[in-house]
mmCIF file of C-alpha atoms in Angstrom:
data_model
loop_
_atom_site.group_PDB
_atom_site.id
_atom_site.type_symbol
_atom_site.label_atom_id
_atom_site.label_comp_id
_atom_site.label_asym_id
_atom_site.label_seq_id
_atom_site.Cartn_x
_atom_site.Cartn_y
_atom_site.Cartn_z
ATOM 1 C CA MET M 860 -0.151 -0.161 -0.198
ATOM 2 C CA GLU M 861 2.717 2.443 1.005
ATOM 3 C CA GLU M 862 4.479 1.610 -2.533
ATOM 4 C CA MET M 863 1.293 2.309 -4.532
ATOM 5 C CA GLU M 864 0.910 5.635 -2.489
ATOM 6 C CA GLY M 865 4.477 6.356 -3.127
ATOM 7 C CA GLN M 866 3.939 5.839 -7.179
ATOM 8 C CA LYS M 867 0.855 7.869 -7.217
ATOM 9 C CA GLN M 868 2.669 10.759 -5.358
ATOM 10 C CA LEU M 869 5.641 10.443 -7.921
ATOM 11 C CA ASN M 870 3.210 11.063 -11.069
ATOM 12 C CA LEU M 871 5.812 10.563 -13.700
ATOM 13 C CA ARG M 872 5.616 11.257 -17.322
ATOM 14 C CA VAL M 873 6.971 8.361 -19.120
ATOM 15 C CA CYS M 874 7.849 7.723 -22.770
ATOM 16 C CA LEU M 875 8.319 4.070 -23.589
ATOM 17 C CA LEU M 876 10.327 2.876 -26.577
ATOM 18 C CA GLY M 877 8.529 -0.446 -27.564
ATOM 19 C CA ASP M 878 5.995 -2.428 -29.533
ATOM 20 C CA ILE M 879 2.569 -3.048 -28.331
ATOM 21 C CA MET M 880 0.759 -3.459 -31.500
ATOM 22 C CA GLY M 881 -0.456 -6.555 -33.084
ATOM 23 C CA ASN M 882 -0.399 -9.925 -31.756
ATOM 24 C CA LEU M 883 1.503 -10.359 -28.382
ATOM 25 C CA ASP M 884 3.225 -13.619 -28.755
ATOM 26 C CA GLU M 885 6.964 -12.514 -28.597
ATOM 27 C CA GLY M 886 9.005 -11.976 -25.479
ATOM 28 C CA MET M 887 9.883 -8.035 -26.366
ATOM 29 C CA LYS M 888 6.340 -7.321 -27.448
ATOM 30 C CA ASN M 889 4.999 -8.578 -23.964
ATOM 31 C CA ILE M 890 7.344 -7.026 -21.864
ATOM 32 C CA SER M 891 6.556 -3.660 -23.381
ATOM 33 C CA TYR M 892 2.672 -4.445 -22.968
ATOM 34 C CA TYR M 893 3.106 -5.570 -19.300
ATOM 35 C CA LEU M 894 5.217 -2.446 -18.380
ATOM 36 C CA HIS M 895 3.083 -0.046 -20.032
ATOM 37 C CA LYS M 896 -0.183 -1.450 -18.409
ATOM 38 C CA GLU M 897 1.597 -1.339 -15.011
ATOM 39 C CA LEU M 898 3.076 2.140 -15.463
ATOM 40 C CA SER M 899 -0.335 3.468 -16.455
ATOM 41 C CA LYS M 900 -2.071 2.632 -13.305
ATOM 42 C CA PHE M 901 -0.095 5.622 -11.343
ATOM 43 C CA HIS M 902 1.329 7.488 -14.110
ATOM 44 C CA ARG M 903 1.130 8.998 -17.613
ATOM 45 C CA VAL M 904 2.774 6.794 -20.193
ATOM 46 C CA ALA M 905 3.340 7.130 -23.760
ATOM 47 C CA VAL M 906 4.200 4.241 -25.993
ATOM 48 C CA VAL M 907 6.074 5.168 -29.321
ATOM 49 C CA HIS M 908 7.462 2.666 -31.687
ATOM 50 C CA PRO M 909 11.456 2.888 -32.112
ATOM 51 C CA ARG M 910 11.229 3.169 -35.686
ATOM 52 C CA LYS M 911 9.097 6.019 -35.560
ATOM 53 C CA VAL M 912 10.465 8.067 -32.867
ATOM 54 C CA ILE M 913 12.895 10.309 -34.699
ATOM 55 C CA LEU M 914 10.256 11.380 -37.142
ATOM 56 C CA PRO M 915 9.301 15.130 -37.018
ATOM 57 C CA HIS M 916 5.574 14.946 -36.199
ATOM 58 C CA VAL M 917 6.307 12.180 -33.270
ATOM 59 C CA LEU M 918 8.978 14.242 -32.092
ATOM 60 C CA LEU M 919 6.565 17.231 -31.632
ATOM 61 C CA LYS M 920 4.245 15.004 -29.992
ATOM 62 C CA ILE M 921 6.564 13.826 -27.409
ATOM 63 C CA ARG M 922 7.550 17.483 -27.098
ATOM 64 C CA ARG M 923 3.985 18.353 -26.089
ATOM 65 C CA PHE M 924 3.801 14.956 -23.685
ATOM 66 C CA ASN M 925 7.154 16.360 -22.167
ATOM 67 C CA PRO M 926 8.476 12.983 -20.665
ATOM 68 C CA ASP M 927 10.288 12.845 -17.452
ATOM 69 C CA ILE M 928 11.899 9.733 -18.641
ATOM 70 C CA PHE M 929 12.664 7.752 -21.873
ATOM 71 C CA PHE M 930 12.925 4.092 -21.387
ATOM 72 C CA TYR M 931 13.955 1.918 -24.408
ATOM 73 C CA VAL M 932 12.220 -1.526 -23.813
ATOM 74 C CA HIS M 933 11.876 -3.384 -27.344
ATOM 75 C CA GLY M 934 15.455 -4.711 -28.136
ATOM 76 C CA SER M 935 18.852 -3.584 -27.223
ATOM 77 C CA SER M 936 21.561 -2.911 -29.976
ATOM 78 C CA SER M 937 23.639 -0.089 -30.846
ATOM 79 C CA ARG M 938 21.065 1.530 -32.671
ATOM 80 C CA SER M 939 18.964 1.418 -29.439
ATOM 81 C CA PHE M 940 21.812 3.197 -27.879
ATOM 82 C CA PHE M 941 22.215 5.743 -30.483
ATOM 83 C CA ILE M 942 18.101 6.394 -30.553
ATOM 84 C CA VAL M 943 18.401 7.212 -26.756
ATOM 85 C CA LYS M 944 21.430 9.424 -27.231
ATOM 86 C CA CYS M 945 19.748 11.201 -29.842
ATOM 87 C CA LEU M 946 16.719 11.943 -27.574
ATOM 88 C CA SER M 947 18.659 12.798 -24.522
ATOM 89 C CA ILE M 948 20.321 15.610 -26.813
ATOM 90 C CA ILE M 949 16.774 16.780 -28.094
ATOM 91 C CA PHE M 950 15.111 16.511 -24.611
ATOM 92 C CA THR M 951 17.692 17.647 -22.392
ATOM 93 C CA LYS M 952 15.786 17.488 -19.184
ATOM 94 C CA ALA M 953 14.691 14.191 -19.386
ATOM 95 C CA LYS M 954 16.289 10.949 -17.985
ATOM 96 C CA THR M 955 17.124 7.843 -20.337
ATOM 97 C CA GLY M 956 17.513 4.179 -19.624
ATOM 98 C CA ILE M 957 17.571 0.969 -21.621
ATOM 99 C CA LEU M 958 16.699 -2.595 -20.713
ATOM 100 C CA VAL M 959 18.991 -5.021 -22.062
ATOM 101 C CA ALA M 960 16.572 -7.775 -22.205
ATOM 102 C CA HIS M 961 17.677 -8.890 -25.805
ATOM 103 C CA PRO M 962 21.031 -7.983 -26.493
ATOM 104 C CA ASP M 963 22.299 -7.927 -30.118
ATOM 105 C CA PHE M 964 25.554 -6.068 -30.355
ATOM 106 C CA SER M 965 27.754 -6.350 -33.666
ATOM 107 C CA LYS M 966 31.714 -6.273 -32.752
ATOM 108 C CA LEU M 967 31.529 -2.509 -34.052
ATOM 109 C CA GLY M 968 28.510 -1.543 -32.142
ATOM 110 C CA GLU M 969 30.302 -2.845 -28.677
ATOM 111 C CA LEU M 970 32.860 -0.367 -29.818
ATOM 112 C CA LEU M 971 30.448 2.489 -30.213
ATOM 113 C CA ILE M 972 27.953 2.180 -27.310
ATOM 114 C CA GLY M 973 30.632 3.447 -25.071
ATOM 115 C CA ILE M 974 30.468 6.814 -26.297
ATOM 116 C CA MET M 975 26.201 6.833 -26.053
ATOM 117 C CA LYS M 976 25.491 6.186 -22.297
ATOM 118 C CA PRO M 977 22.090 6.491 -21.080
ATOM 119 C CA ASP M 978 21.599 7.641 -17.862
ATOM 120 C CA VAL M 979 21.115 3.750 -16.453
ATOM 121 C CA VAL M 980 21.045 0.436 -18.469
ATOM 122 C CA VAL M 981 18.806 -2.259 -16.826
ATOM 123 C CA VAL M 982 20.155 -5.720 -17.159
ATOM 124 C CA GLN M 983 19.119 -9.243 -16.430
ATOM 125 C CA SER M 984 22.324 -11.318 -16.290
ATOM 126 C CA LYS M 985 25.461 -11.123 -14.715
ATOM 127 C CA ALA M 986 27.154 -11.456 -18.172
ATOM 128 C CA MET M 987 25.507 -8.294 -19.271
ATOM 129 C CA GLU M 988 26.296 -6.609 -15.613
ATOM 130 C CA GLY M 989 29.923 -7.390 -16.548
ATOM 131 C CA PHE M 990 29.846 -6.022 -20.072
ATOM 132 C CA PHE M 991 28.330 -2.648 -19.290
ATOM 133 C CA ASP M 992 30.372 -2.467 -16.101
ATOM 134 C CA ASN M 993 33.701 -2.639 -18.306
ATOM 135 C CA LYS M 994 32.311 0.131 -20.109
ATOM 136 C CA GLY M 995 31.458 2.374 -17.010
ATOM 137 C CA PHE M 996 27.736 2.395 -17.555
ATOM 138 C CA ARG M 997 25.470 2.729 -14.426
ATOM 139 C CA ILE M 998 23.750 -0.446 -14.176
ATOM 140 C CA LEU M 999 20.405 -1.697 -12.137
ATOM 141 C CA TRP M 1000 18.463 -4.922 -12.577
ATOM 142 C CA LEU M 1001 15.053 -5.950 -13.282
ATOM 143 C CA PRO M 1002 13.605 -9.421 -14.260
ATOM 144 C CA SER M 1003 10.863 -10.028 -16.657
ATOM 145 C CA GLY M 1004 7.447 -10.912 -15.389
ATOM 146 C CA VAL M 1005 4.436 -13.030 -15.442
ATOM 147 C CA ASP M 1006 0.971 -12.343 -15.323
ATOM 148 C CA THR M 1007 -0.119 -14.394 -12.106
ATOM 149 C CA LYS M 1008 -3.829 -13.640 -12.655
ATOM 150 C CA LYS M 1009 -3.807 -15.276 -16.321
ATOM 151 C CA PHE M 1010 -1.492 -18.127 -15.572
ATOM 152 C CA THR M 1011 -2.915 -20.293 -13.119
ATOM 153 C CA PRO M 1012 -2.619 -23.872 -12.331
ATOM 154 C CA CYS M 1013 -5.628 -26.207 -12.915
ATOM 155 C CA SER M 1014 -7.067 -29.452 -11.678
ATOM 156 C CA LYS M 1015 -6.567 -32.706 -13.763
ATOM 157 C CA GLU M 1016 -9.973 -32.622 -14.703
ATOM 158 C CA GLN M 1017 -9.709 -29.678 -16.275
ATOM 159 C CA LYS M 1018 -6.294 -30.170 -17.838
ATOM 160 C CA LEU M 1019 -7.861 -33.325 -19.559
ATOM 161 C CA ALA M 1020 -10.752 -31.505 -21.048
ATOM 162 C CA LEU M 1021 -8.163 -28.868 -22.265
ATOM 163 C CA ARG M 1022 -6.496 -31.782 -23.860
ATOM 164 C CA ARG M 1023 -9.835 -33.131 -25.615
ATOM 165 C CA LYS M 1024 -10.377 -29.386 -26.644
ATOM 166 C CA TYR M 1025 -6.958 -29.048 -28.496
ATOM 167 C CA GLY M 1026 -6.857 -32.810 -29.779
ATOM 168 C CA ILE M 1027 -3.791 -33.858 -27.566
ATOM 169 C CA PRO M 1028 -3.667 -37.456 -26.654
ATOM 170 C CA VAL M 1029 -5.076 -37.588 -23.018
ATOM 171 C CA ASP M 1030 -2.852 -41.031 -22.330
ATOM 172 C CA LYS M 1031 0.501 -39.304 -22.933
ATOM 173 C CA PHE M 1032 2.915 -37.233 -20.920
ATOM 174 C CA THR M 1033 2.747 -33.707 -22.630
ATOM 175 C CA VAL M 1034 5.625 -31.631 -23.158
ATOM 176 C CA LEU M 1035 5.013 -28.117 -24.087
ATOM 177 C CA HIS M 1036 7.548 -25.590 -25.931
ATOM 178 C CA VAL M 1037 6.278 -22.128 -26.729
ATOM 179 C CA GLY M 1038 8.282 -19.739 -28.998
ATOM 180 C CA PRO M 1039 9.320 -19.005 -32.659
ATOM 181 C CA ILE M 1040 10.222 -22.255 -34.685
ATOM 182 C CA ARG M 1041 13.760 -21.155 -35.321
ATOM 183 C CA ALA M 1042 16.943 -23.149 -35.327
ATOM 184 C CA ASN M 1043 18.593 -21.059 -32.610
ATOM 185 C CA ARG M 1044 16.082 -22.503 -30.229
ATOM 186 C CA ASN M 1045 17.610 -25.846 -30.434
ATOM 187 C CA PRO M 1046 14.609 -27.841 -31.876
ATOM 188 C CA GLU M 1047 16.660 -30.924 -31.908
ATOM 189 C CA VAL M 1048 16.206 -31.448 -28.362
ATOM 190 C CA LEU M 1049 12.056 -31.377 -28.823
ATOM 191 C CA VAL M 1050 12.671 -33.979 -31.895
ATOM 192 C CA SER M 1051 14.547 -36.285 -29.324
ATOM 193 C CA ILE M 1052 12.087 -35.983 -26.669
ATOM 194 C CA GLN M 1053 9.485 -36.811 -28.989
ATOM 195 C CA LYS M 1054 11.107 -40.428 -29.684
ATOM 196 C CA LYS M 1055 9.745 -41.309 -26.329
ATOM 197 C CA PRO M 1056 6.782 -43.420 -26.818
ATOM 198 C CA ASP M 1057 4.810 -42.164 -23.925
ATOM 199 C CA VAL M 1058 5.661 -38.782 -24.714
ATOM 200 C CA GLN M 1059 3.671 -36.245 -26.733
ATOM 201 C CA VAL M 1060 5.792 -32.769 -27.686
ATOM 202 C CA VAL M 1061 3.517 -29.582 -28.412
ATOM 203 C CA ILE M 1062 4.987 -26.727 -29.858
ATOM 204 C CA ALA M 1063 3.264 -23.374 -30.213
ATOM 205 C CA GLY M 1064 4.968 -21.017 -32.632
ATOM 206 C CA SER M 1065 5.233 -17.645 -32.790
ATOM 207 C CA THR M 1066 3.295 -15.189 -35.625
ATOM 208 C CA THR M 1067 5.416 -12.407 -34.855
ATOM 209 C CA VAL M 1068 8.804 -14.199 -36.035
ATOM 210 C CA ARG M 1069 8.512 -16.169 -39.186
ATOM 211 C CA ALA M 1070 9.050 -19.895 -38.813
ATOM 212 C CA ASP M 1071 11.998 -21.484 -40.477
ATOM 213 C CA GLU M 1072 10.683 -23.917 -42.719
ATOM 214 C CA ALA M 1073 13.232 -26.386 -42.293
ATOM 215 C CA VAL M 1074 13.012 -26.690 -38.871
ATOM 216 C CA LEU M 1075 9.154 -26.933 -39.007
ATOM 217 C CA GLN M 1076 9.440 -29.784 -41.348
ATOM 218 C CA GLN M 1077 11.936 -31.447 -39.015
ATOM 219 C CA LEU M 1078 9.233 -31.072 -35.872
ATOM 220 C CA LYS M 1079 6.310 -32.282 -37.920
ATOM 221 C CA ASP M 1080 8.512 -35.028 -39.429
ATOM 222 C CA ALA M 1081 9.183 -36.141 -35.817
ATOM 223 C CA ARG M 1082 5.561 -36.229 -34.981
ATOM 224 C CA CYS M 1083 5.536 -33.292 -32.733
ATOM 225 C CA ILE M 1084 2.480 -31.450 -32.966
ATOM 226 C CA VAL M 1085 3.284 -28.079 -34.165
ATOM 227 C CA TRP M 1086 0.873 -24.842 -34.258
ATOM 228 C CA ILE M 1087 1.900 -21.491 -35.778
ATOM 229 C CA GLY M 1088 -0.852 -19.170 -34.715
ATOM 230 C CA TYR M 1089 -1.848 -16.537 -32.206
ATOM 231 C CA PHE M 1090 -3.364 -18.368 -29.129
ATOM 232 C CA PRO M 1091 -5.212 -15.385 -27.187
ATOM 233 C CA ASN M 1092 -5.972 -17.889 -24.383
ATOM 234 C CA ILE M 1093 -2.204 -19.157 -24.350
ATOM 235 C CA GLU M 1094 -2.653 -19.936 -20.652
ATOM 236 C CA GLU M 1095 -4.674 -22.958 -21.538
ATOM 237 C CA LEU M 1096 -1.812 -24.698 -23.473
ATOM 238 C CA PHE M 1097 0.181 -24.398 -20.324
ATOM 239 C CA ARG M 1098 -2.480 -25.743 -18.563
ATOM 240 C CA LEU M 1099 -3.178 -28.842 -20.532
ATOM 241 C CA ALA M 1100 0.881 -29.835 -20.635
ATOM 242 C CA ASP M 1101 2.607 -32.015 -17.464
ATOM 243 C CA CYS M 1102 6.096 -30.213 -18.235
ATOM 244 C CA TYR M 1103 7.686 -27.430 -20.126
ATOM 245 C CA VAL M 1104 10.910 -27.685 -21.869
ATOM 246 C CA PHE M 1105 13.123 -24.623 -22.640
ATOM 247 C CA PRO M 1106 16.284 -25.854 -24.722
ATOM 248 C CA VAL M 1107 17.295 -22.749 -25.676
ATOM 249 C CA MET M 1108 21.218 -21.981 -25.337
ATOM 250 C CA THR M 1109 22.271 -19.275 -28.049
ATOM 251 C CA ASP M 1110 22.199 -15.576 -26.608
ATOM 252 C CA ASP M 1111 19.846 -14.532 -29.690
ATOM 253 C CA GLY M 1112 17.345 -17.183 -28.998
ATOM 254 C CA ALA M 1113 15.204 -15.462 -26.442
ATOM 255 C CA VAL M 1114 15.053 -12.747 -23.998
ATOM 256 C CA GLN M 1115 17.383 -12.934 -20.854
ATOM 257 C CA VAL M 1116 14.845 -14.006 -18.708
ATOM 258 C CA PRO M 1117 12.138 -15.925 -20.792
ATOM 259 C CA LEU M 1118 8.651 -15.184 -20.166
ATOM 260 C CA THR M 1119 7.858 -18.485 -21.072
ATOM 261 C CA VAL M 1120 9.674 -20.226 -18.318
ATOM 262 C CA LEU M 1121 7.811 -17.946 -15.565
ATOM 263 C CA GLU M 1122 4.505 -18.445 -17.207
ATOM 264 C CA ALA M 1123 5.003 -22.141 -17.001
ATOM 265 C CA ALA M 1124 6.191 -22.095 -13.590
ATOM 266 C CA ALA M 1125 2.808 -19.659 -12.564
ATOM 267 C CA CYS M 1126 0.592 -22.549 -14.113
ATOM 268 C CA ASN M 1127 2.883 -25.106 -11.542
ATOM 269 C CA LEU M 1128 4.487 -26.854 -14.154
ATOM 270 C CA PRO M 1129 7.728 -28.572 -13.576
ATOM 271 C CA VAL M 1130 10.335 -26.511 -16.104
ATOM 272 C CA VAL M 1131 13.329 -28.048 -17.841
ATOM 273 C CA THR M 1132 15.728 -25.507 -18.947
ATOM 274 C CA THR M 1133 19.282 -24.579 -20.191
ATOM 275 C CA PRO M 1134 20.783 -22.071 -17.576
ATOM 276 C CA PHE M 1135 20.086 -19.561 -20.087
ATOM 277 C CA GLY M 1136 20.979 -15.804 -19.977
ATOM 278 C CA GLY M 1137 19.686 -14.529 -16.509
ATOM 279 C CA LEU M 1138 17.584 -17.445 -15.245
ATOM 280 C CA PRO M 1139 20.334 -18.523 -12.889
ATOM 281 C CA ASP M 1140 21.175 -15.248 -11.512
ATOM 282 C CA MET M 1141 17.458 -13.901 -11.356
ATOM 283 C CA VAL M 1142 15.606 -16.772 -10.660
ATOM 284 C CA GLY M 1143 18.510 -19.335 -9.106
ATOM 285 C CA GLU M 1144 17.780 -22.814 -7.973
ATOM 286 C CA LYS M 1145 14.041 -23.199 -7.281
ATOM 287 C CA GLU M 1146 11.796 -26.003 -6.585
ATOM 288 C CA GLY M 1147 10.332 -27.657 -9.939
ATOM 289 C CA LEU M 1148 13.103 -26.119 -11.907
ATOM 290 C CA PHE M 1149 15.459 -28.512 -13.545
ATOM 291 C CA TYR M 1150 18.566 -26.889 -15.315
ATOM 292 C CA VAL M 1151 20.180 -29.260 -17.929
ATOM 293 C CA ARG M 1152 23.129 -28.862 -20.094
ATOM 294 C CA THR M 1153 23.115 -31.731 -22.467
ATOM 295 C CA LEU M 1154 20.662 -33.871 -24.390
ATOM 296 C CA GLU M 1155 21.173 -36.656 -21.830
ATOM 297 C CA GLU M 1156 20.365 -34.239 -19.074
ATOM 298 C CA VAL M 1157 17.026 -33.287 -20.659
ATOM 299 C CA LEU M 1158 15.858 -36.714 -21.273
ATOM 300 C CA LYS M 1159 16.515 -37.457 -17.706
ATOM 301 C CA ALA M 1160 14.927 -34.510 -16.334
ATOM 302 C CA VAL M 1161 11.940 -34.969 -18.668
ATOM 303 C CA GLU M 1162 11.655 -38.646 -17.178
ATOM 304 C CA ASP M 1163 11.915 -37.232 -13.559
ATOM 305 C CA CYS M 1164 9.260 -34.612 -14.120
ATOM 306 C CA LYS M 1165 6.789 -37.358 -14.484
ATOM 307 C CA ASP M 1166 7.167 -38.366 -11.050
ATOM 308 C CA CYS M 1167 7.440 -34.435 -9.877
ATOM 309 C CA LYS M 1168 4.853 -32.891 -7.824
ATOM 310 C CA ALA M 1169 6.024 -29.188 -8.810
ATOM 311 C CA ALA M 1170 5.610 -26.214 -6.341
ATOM 312 C CA SER M 1171 6.695 -23.765 -9.048
ATOM 313 C CA ARG M 1172 3.803 -21.733 -8.479
ATOM 314 C CA GLN M 1173 5.257 -20.503 -5.129
ATOM 315 C CA TRP M 1174 8.135 -18.630 -6.317
ATOM 316 C CA ALA M 1175 6.594 -17.661 -9.877
ATOM 317 C CA VAL M 1176 4.365 -15.057 -7.964
ATOM 318 C CA GLU M 1177 7.545 -13.099 -6.887
ATOM 319 C CA PHE M 1178 7.858 -12.082 -10.608
ATOM 320 C CA SER M 1179 4.415 -10.742 -11.023
ATOM 321 C CA TRP M 1180 4.279 -7.682 -13.388
ATOM 322 C CA GLU M 1181 2.641 -5.691 -10.485
ATOM 323 C CA ARG M 1182 6.006 -6.099 -8.571
ATOM 324 C CA ILE M 1183 8.161 -5.744 -11.672
ATOM 325 C CA GLY M 1184 6.545 -2.342 -12.261
ATOM 326 C CA GLU M 1185 6.680 -1.212 -8.695
ATOM 327 C CA ARG M 1186 10.707 -1.831 -9.091
ATOM 328 C CA LEU M 1187 10.749 0.041 -12.346
ATOM 329 C CA VAL M 1188 9.301 3.115 -10.704
ATOM 330 C CA GLU M 1189 11.823 2.694 -7.761
ATOM 331 C CA ILE M 1190 14.472 3.025 -10.618
ATOM 332 C CA TYR M 1191 12.850 5.733 -12.061
ATOM 333 C CA ARG M 1192 12.435 7.677 -8.737
ATOM 334 C CA ASP M 1193 16.146 7.123 -8.124
ATOM 335 C CA LEU M 1194 17.091 8.733 -11.307
ATOM 336 C CA ILE M 1195 15.174 11.669 -10.711
ATOM 337 C CA GLU M 1196 15.924 11.993 -6.962
ATOM 338 C CA LYS M 1197 19.813 11.476 -7.960
ATOM 339 C CA GLU M 1198 19.190 14.386 -10.431
ATOM 340 C CA ASN M 1199 17.517 16.639 -7.605
ATOM 341 C CA ASP M 1200 20.392 16.014 -5.247
ATOM 342 C CA VAL M 1201 22.962 17.203 -7.631
#
């Protein structure tokens, strides 16, 4: 309650640089959407697509809005830093920050961003903390979040009903993966899981990121059930599953703290995941969370999940978007108060 009162009293004008248009089936879009939703409860928030922010008529609208803070959410590359640097020159009184949830820096970009420092970079992993610390940036932390009202556990009867609704075998151990159908998501692991006779792998692909046709065919040939489409009730897919598998290993495969891992946990599913990005740093060792590095470890963990009574919901609620929004306002308050103290 005190935190809410503090948010009301602060009454910020925040310009979020993100994308909340179209289907919300991609990590960065969801982060932008939920941050906008939470911040808008107590503050004035304008969302501007990063590709449009430097257009003259858009800049004029931003000038009228008179933001206290620009916060770049959708992606983080040298282009992101350049845009934020330009905005800091145009709007000298506004503070600037960048969420580094999906880093994508070229070698040249790594050299250039050192001269384009925002007031703060917000990271999700020790690797990114070290990267920016070496360049003299001011660094704070913020994890991804989960809609704990949408993603909830269900009963065994509800689970079976959902399987019938979606045409999933009711007598098989159902393993779910949600995300783009791309080679950088390590699809070979899902193919290997599908070879187990008592297992059915279900994959929900993104409409925002175009599917790799070769990978899609590989998954279908293995008899994985693959859907590419927008699921407004995506929580139903988590509820019909017995286990969630996140096999991604390459840095460009997902946001640093993958939303689907938190969403699966909020539905009280056991989660088998690589120690990807900031998961070990921001989530750590939790009940019902199995970290794996090799295919053999994945297969064993999936087998172990068959007898696992997960209690992942109890820690997933710590990452509710309400809490993430409160933490972000603390970051903004810190920037503004630091400026006032100077």
